[in-house]
């Protein structure tokens, strides 16, 4: 390391000499062409030479430079776009004065295309890294600096990120990445690609060990997108963030499609259409303040229990409104979110992917202060059926909860899997299997409440007793059956008369919670108003649950 | 509690146990509110079973008295009301049809069938629906079922505004100059209006409750009014006949409660002042009136009794008068039913009107003499509606009551409601949430209690008119009694805009928000149990904050000792203390030792706090100075230009669309008509322009905010 430093400082000396030849090599900033002229500060730096300034003074100067990133004009440009700088973002995200910065003096090591020139070197390069606290709890952070070469990823940039990720893994604390980068540092070529791969590998190794959150706060294009894709949560900022493999220009040249950045990879696209992102925030400030709130739901690592906070909401609170929320007509919809909001602590529910596959609702809440993951079929959208998108959405969420010791509470009102060629051709069989797999594999406390329909295979899937549900409740309105009465009667009494009578008989027999209850497939039929109280009590008991799956290198889930 | 239960029979006890929560509600009412009493007369046998042909609060109100009198109750309900409060409260319930009222609550066949199948001996119709329907009363009489109200003759005589006016004249009751006949055509209307002289009032002959009523100041308005009133009258009452009379400017609406039996006895139970109205619908009522002296009161009461006797009236009824500034009073109409606002009369007289109606219906003579009727104290009623008061003093709003808590913890508060937490306020029925009634020895006491009650009333999930109610009852003009039916348009000529903060009020609001924010922040740092990686908590005692309110930023400094925060804001120091229960919707605070009940409507992680303060909700944002500074870099999101877009201001159904794409419309021109809660609302163009597209058609149902028409 020491040798490395010496070599670098000598190269700086040489490059210092080179600058006297004038601006021969003007370097483009990353893939995003930056047009603003070089910063005057960089020229001022030329004034010192080794020997005239003490090391202390040089340290201070470097620090000063590092704090300014790409310089004031670029900071102003960033602000003009409605974006904050890398450092402002960190300051807002972390507790005041808690940030401990690493690698402030790291510089890129590229010597081609004039990059070796002093004015093309920025202390810290295009990313700010370190650790700090959110509401007192430890977190590792990297924040890409768009003002330096458009936030492009150099070897040094990647190395800084890897350093904090490695330490986060050792310590057992989450990693939050604030992404704002034009992409690879083209001048560095394969070194930049190697850097991405180094990060990807760490994303994969850290997966399931510490929570990883990506907040996309600017462009994130090309190979770069795979780091957020590998993390647990990808959040975006509306109007200022983009995620795509190839931008609109390439799309035009390859497929002849006309599409804007926003349409191709904006927050709306990814939160509503592709399902790549988990939530979109209004702007940088809104995003970071909300991220602090979100962070409080998560344990620091897979070695920690779900956090418990002080709750002012009585755990034995009855919710009388639940007794009438399920409409008496079985075909009539209601809003599962009404149930969730009424039952969780203080109506505080952080919904994940609220605009995507809305027929399933997933998100975090607290019960008596303890973080829980909530999964619920949404009767209001497509009758709450399971389809490809909702299965994948649910599965990923369930697996996160299981990986990080977060109990799962499942509200079931599902008429079955969605039929049709689109679903079959799309592979509903293997995608549906993901949700089944995730629930079956999960060893965290699992509490299930059947509010109304639990039909067919979808009943099995939704955290049923058979998939090791710890406590399974049915509301009096529950109907656990292979299918609805009409369909069932058409099969059982095919071609016979008296279908109406048969239907009534079927309803009498199966459209109620008894068939499941007499077999012990539900543990109790409960008054809906007592649901909160029951769940809180069960969670207390299940807090010490220990369940281990058979040893394996890793499972082979249907991908 | 024990004493209360002991009075219940065994079957009722089971019902009570079944509906434990409901039961508790009524217990609450019984303890806190009863200034009137249902004194059962044991030797008087009335009915074994009564069917209540109504829904909502009035059905519950009637059942409550039935219970006290030991009478079984039968509820009728529509499909969507299957789990409504009145259904759960009743001993028996019968579904009489689907949601639309003409197929359920107005469905006489189904209700008659329900009477037969349950063996009810009498029917209480409540108000609205079939309460003033002579045909219904006739059919009940034909089957030997008692109608708890006047007989058909009186309903017919008084239900027809034209006939009632003639009868009133004959009974020497003061009446308003006008045309004593049915207005057949628009041209008739214009001619008659000219005869009487503008302004005139066009109203449905069969109507009541402000529906089908229009004021016209010129010929054009007469034509419009005739058209609207005809439609509204047809859809509300199935009778489109209209009449026209002189409109008395700046009048007070004061009505006399009468009570008569079948033996020719009639009493007047004093007056109710109902001048605070919007669109001819009452909002705040009080009894007695600040305006009447004993002589006027007696004169009005005596005329009311004369009228009742002239039609052999029996049961409870109301004679409405308009009173001008010289205390001249004119007969308006007689309502042959229990009025919405009857509770205030009950509170000052001590009589249970429902009980009296039941007794009279059975044929018992009145127990009281005129000199037994007192005015004890003062009662005020606020009609709490699911309405947006910022739009024309109240346009209907719908939704689910996600949280609902009545202020029954306060003494001298009576809440008549027919909903509970989780209930739906739908487009099918009246959007009234409840009648909030407070009582005091003096008017000032009752008013102060009303302030407290409104502040303690928790309603979430629907927009409600508490901001308007609280502003009315604290307005200097209202407090001094200087009111008329034009009160709202006069006091708020540009529409209602909520409570206007004083400098001191603003400081209190900012301080409360800042203290709430800090207390939430502190809790967010409190993790229970042992942590593997210890949390580093900073012991802060002082917070510099920036609170945004209405686009302005206010620097605020908060320091804390225990549950007490000292907040420096606007050059003053305020001490704010409270329990800081972050789960509770109510936020009882003490600000500089003055108790203040605030409500926290919402609180987000990004510092947005919505507080209800003095009735009105205010949005503030509490940020650290850093976040506030950085917020200034955040782009303003441009809201859509709404002048070229017409959205439905409320849920309802489209009655008519008067434009098509390509039409040119002038500013203020009618574009379409939306009917909600049986009120027709004309939607007009906000600017002159060409119609680009029409997104609705007649007969369609639209939701609030739905796009109706786009202009170019």
PDB file of C-alpha atoms in Angstrom, chain B residues 339-458:
ATOM      1  CA  UNK B 339     -87.862  16.538  12.872  1.00  0.00           C
ATOM      2  CA  UNK B 340     -84.166  15.874  12.527  1.00  0.00           C
ATOM      3  CA  UNK B 341     -83.481  18.542  15.124  1.00  0.00           C
ATOM      4  CA  UNK B 342     -85.966  17.264  17.724  1.00  0.00           C
ATOM      5  CA  UNK B 343     -83.230  16.481  20.306  1.00  0.00           C
ATOM      6  CA  UNK B 344     -82.725  20.115  21.259  1.00  0.00           C
ATOM      7  CA  UNK B 345     -86.397  20.399  22.157  1.00  0.00           C
ATOM      8  CA  UNK B 346     -86.115  17.213  24.191  1.00  0.00           C
ATOM      9  CA  UNK B 347     -83.141  18.614  26.094  1.00  0.00           C
ATOM     10  CA  UNK B 348     -84.808  21.873  27.103  1.00  0.00           C
ATOM     11  CA  UNK B 349     -88.235  20.401  27.846  1.00  0.00           C
ATOM     12  CA  UNK B 350     -87.215  17.041  29.303  1.00  0.00           C
ATOM     13  CA  UNK B 351     -89.771  15.210  27.140  1.00  0.00           C
ATOM     14  CA  UNK B 352     -88.966  12.165  25.047  1.00  0.00           C
ATOM     15  CA  UNK B 353     -90.800  12.987  21.820  1.00  0.00           C
ATOM     16  CA  UNK B 354     -90.570   9.468  20.454  1.00  0.00           C
ATOM     17  CA  UNK B 355     -92.157   8.108  23.596  1.00  0.00           C
ATOM     18  CA  UNK B 356     -94.920  10.686  23.348  1.00  0.00           C
ATOM     19  CA  UNK B 357     -95.499   9.800  19.698  1.00  0.00           C
ATOM     20  CA  UNK B 358     -95.828   6.121  20.578  1.00  0.00           C
ATOM     21  CA  UNK B 359     -98.246   6.886  23.411  1.00  0.00           C
ATOM     22  CA  UNK B 360    -100.353   9.125  21.221  1.00  0.00           C
ATOM     23  CA  UNK B 361    -100.390   6.574  18.423  1.00  0.00           C
ATOM     24  CA  UNK B 362    -101.829   4.062  20.877  1.00  0.00           C
ATOM     25  CA  UNK B 363    -104.517   6.573  21.747  1.00  0.00           C
ATOM     26  CA  UNK B 364    -103.390   7.787  25.146  1.00  0.00           C
ATOM     27  CA  UNK B 365    -104.042  11.419  26.009  1.00  0.00           C
ATOM     28  CA  UNK B 366    -101.174  13.823  26.624  1.00  0.00           C
ATOM     29  CA  UNK B 367     -99.778  13.750  30.140  1.00  0.00           C
ATOM     30  CA  UNK B 368     -98.724  17.382  30.154  1.00  0.00           C
ATOM     31  CA  UNK B 369    -100.440  20.740  30.202  1.00  0.00           C
ATOM     32  CA  UNK B 370     -99.059  23.775  28.427  1.00  0.00           C
ATOM     33  CA  UNK B 371     -97.873  25.277  31.705  1.00  0.00           C
ATOM     34  CA  UNK B 372     -95.850  22.095  32.401  1.00  0.00           C
ATOM     35  CA  UNK B 373     -93.610  22.788  29.423  1.00  0.00           C
ATOM     36  CA  UNK B 374     -90.437  24.492  30.593  1.00  0.00           C
ATOM     37  CA  UNK B 375     -87.403  25.984  28.926  1.00  0.00           C
ATOM     38  CA  UNK B 376     -84.600  24.482  30.921  1.00  0.00           C
ATOM     39  CA  UNK B 377     -81.195  25.703  29.860  1.00  0.00           C
ATOM     40  CA  UNK B 378     -79.993  25.813  26.309  1.00  0.00           C
ATOM     41  CA  UNK B 379     -79.331  23.160  23.694  1.00  0.00           C
ATOM     42  CA  UNK B 380     -77.402  23.379  20.454  1.00  0.00           C
ATOM     43  CA  UNK B 381     -77.266  20.872  17.650  1.00  0.00           C
ATOM     44  CA  UNK B 382     -74.594  20.640  14.976  1.00  0.00           C
ATOM     45  CA  UNK B 383     -75.291  18.433  12.020  1.00  0.00           C
ATOM     46  CA  UNK B 384     -72.098  16.608  11.317  1.00  0.00           C
ATOM     47  CA  UNK B 385     -72.063  15.711   7.639  1.00  0.00           C
ATOM     48  CA  UNK B 386     -69.737  13.754   5.401  1.00  0.00           C
ATOM     49  CA  UNK B 387     -69.235  16.798   3.252  1.00  0.00           C
ATOM     50  CA  UNK B 388     -66.475  19.017   2.023  1.00  0.00           C
ATOM     51  CA  UNK B 389     -67.306  22.383   3.610  1.00  0.00           C
ATOM     52  CA  UNK B 390     -64.827  24.159   1.359  1.00  0.00           C
ATOM     53  CA  UNK B 391     -67.043  23.509  -1.643  1.00  0.00           C
ATOM     54  CA  UNK B 392     -70.298  25.523  -1.504  1.00  0.00           C
ATOM     55  CA  UNK B 393     -70.444  25.104   2.318  1.00  0.00           C
ATOM     56  CA  UNK B 394     -70.686  21.353   1.840  1.00  0.00           C
ATOM     57  CA  UNK B 395     -70.698  18.979  -1.088  1.00  0.00           C
ATOM     58  CA  UNK B 396     -71.191  15.314  -0.260  1.00  0.00           C
ATOM     59  CA  UNK B 397     -68.192  13.125   0.292  1.00  0.00           C
ATOM     60  CA  UNK B 398     -68.223   9.370   0.543  1.00  0.00           C
ATOM     61  CA  UNK B 399     -65.942   6.791   2.043  1.00  0.00           C
ATOM     62  CA  UNK B 400     -65.370   4.392   4.828  1.00  0.00           C
ATOM     63  CA  UNK B 401     -65.086   5.633   8.396  1.00  0.00           C
ATOM     64  CA  UNK B 402     -61.650   4.205   9.014  1.00  0.00           C
ATOM     65  CA  UNK B 403     -61.650   5.673  12.487  1.00  0.00           C
ATOM     66  CA  UNK B 404     -64.595   7.037  14.399  1.00  0.00           C
ATOM     67  CA  UNK B 405     -64.913   8.165  17.986  1.00  0.00           C
ATOM     68  CA  UNK B 406     -67.771  10.224  19.369  1.00  0.00           C
ATOM     69  CA  UNK B 407     -67.036  12.717  22.143  1.00  0.00           C
ATOM     70  CA  UNK B 408     -69.190  10.872  24.643  1.00  0.00           C
ATOM     71  CA  UNK B 409     -66.538  11.127  27.301  1.00  0.00           C
ATOM     72  CA  UNK B 410     -67.732  14.689  27.808  1.00  0.00           C
ATOM     73  CA  UNK B 411     -70.709  15.489  29.979  1.00  0.00           C
ATOM     74  CA  UNK B 412     -73.837  17.152  28.552  1.00  0.00           C
ATOM     75  CA  UNK B 413     -73.094  15.835  25.097  1.00  0.00           C
ATOM     76  CA  UNK B 414     -75.611  13.795  23.149  1.00  0.00           C
ATOM     77  CA  UNK B 415     -74.683  12.179  19.864  1.00  0.00           C
ATOM     78  CA  UNK B 416     -77.451  10.720  17.731  1.00  0.00           C
ATOM     79  CA  UNK B 417     -75.805   8.621  15.071  1.00  0.00           C
ATOM     80  CA  UNK B 418     -76.412   5.473  13.108  1.00  0.00           C
ATOM     81  CA  UNK B 419     -72.904   4.619  12.097  1.00  0.00           C
ATOM     82  CA  UNK B 420     -69.806   3.248  13.731  1.00  0.00           C
ATOM     83  CA  UNK B 421     -66.167   2.764  12.915  1.00  0.00           C
ATOM     84  CA  UNK B 422     -65.936   0.857   9.649  1.00  0.00           C
ATOM     85  CA  UNK B 423     -69.286   2.084   8.313  1.00  0.00           C
ATOM     86  CA  UNK B 424     -69.531   3.183   4.723  1.00  0.00           C
ATOM     87  CA  UNK B 425     -70.962   6.542   3.805  1.00  0.00           C
ATOM     88  CA  UNK B 426     -72.396   5.730   0.382  1.00  0.00           C
ATOM     89  CA  UNK B 427     -73.870   7.779  -2.414  1.00  0.00           C
ATOM     90  CA  UNK B 428     -77.247   6.207  -1.863  1.00  0.00           C
ATOM     91  CA  UNK B 429     -78.258   7.940   1.336  1.00  0.00           C
ATOM     92  CA  UNK B 430     -78.080  11.177   3.220  1.00  0.00           C
ATOM     93  CA  UNK B 431     -74.455  11.977   4.078  1.00  0.00           C
ATOM     94  CA  UNK B 432     -75.204  12.872   7.687  1.00  0.00           C
ATOM     95  CA  UNK B 433     -72.749  11.311  10.125  1.00  0.00           C
ATOM     96  CA  UNK B 434     -74.480  12.375  13.294  1.00  0.00           C
ATOM     97  CA  UNK B 435     -76.279  15.041  15.211  1.00  0.00           C
ATOM     98  CA  UNK B 436     -73.978  16.409  17.849  1.00  0.00           C
ATOM     99  CA  UNK B 437     -76.000  18.033  20.606  1.00  0.00           C
ATOM    100  CA  UNK B 438     -74.662  19.883  23.611  1.00  0.00           C
ATOM    101  CA  UNK B 439     -76.510  21.242  26.555  1.00  0.00           C
ATOM    102  CA  UNK B 440     -75.818  23.863  29.178  1.00  0.00           C
ATOM    103  CA  UNK B 441     -77.557  25.946  31.796  1.00  0.00           C
ATOM    104  CA  UNK B 442     -76.840  28.947  29.598  1.00  0.00           C
ATOM    105  CA  UNK B 443     -76.191  29.422  25.906  1.00  0.00           C
ATOM    106  CA  UNK B 444     -72.542  30.254  26.611  1.00  0.00           C
ATOM    107  CA  UNK B 445     -72.146  26.985  28.459  1.00  0.00           C
ATOM    108  CA  UNK B 446     -73.746  24.996  25.667  1.00  0.00           C
ATOM    109  CA  UNK B 447     -71.568  26.737  23.089  1.00  0.00           C
ATOM    110  CA  UNK B 448     -68.384  26.142  25.006  1.00  0.00           C
ATOM    111  CA  UNK B 449     -69.336  22.491  25.363  1.00  0.00           C
ATOM    112  CA  UNK B 450     -69.942  22.346  21.636  1.00  0.00           C
ATOM    113  CA  UNK B 451     -66.402  23.608  20.996  1.00  0.00           C
ATOM    114  CA  UNK B 452     -64.995  20.866  23.192  1.00  0.00           C
ATOM    115  CA  UNK B 453     -67.214  18.241  21.622  1.00  0.00           C
ATOM    116  CA  UNK B 454     -66.199  19.203  18.086  1.00  0.00           C
ATOM    117  CA  UNK B 455     -62.529  19.169  19.064  1.00  0.00           C
ATOM    118  CA  UNK B 456     -62.898  15.717  20.607  1.00  0.00           C
ATOM    119  CA  UNK B 457     -64.831  14.218  17.719  1.00  0.00           C
ATOM    120  CA  UNK B 458     -62.619  11.804  15.745  1.00  0.00           C
TER     121      UNK B 458
END
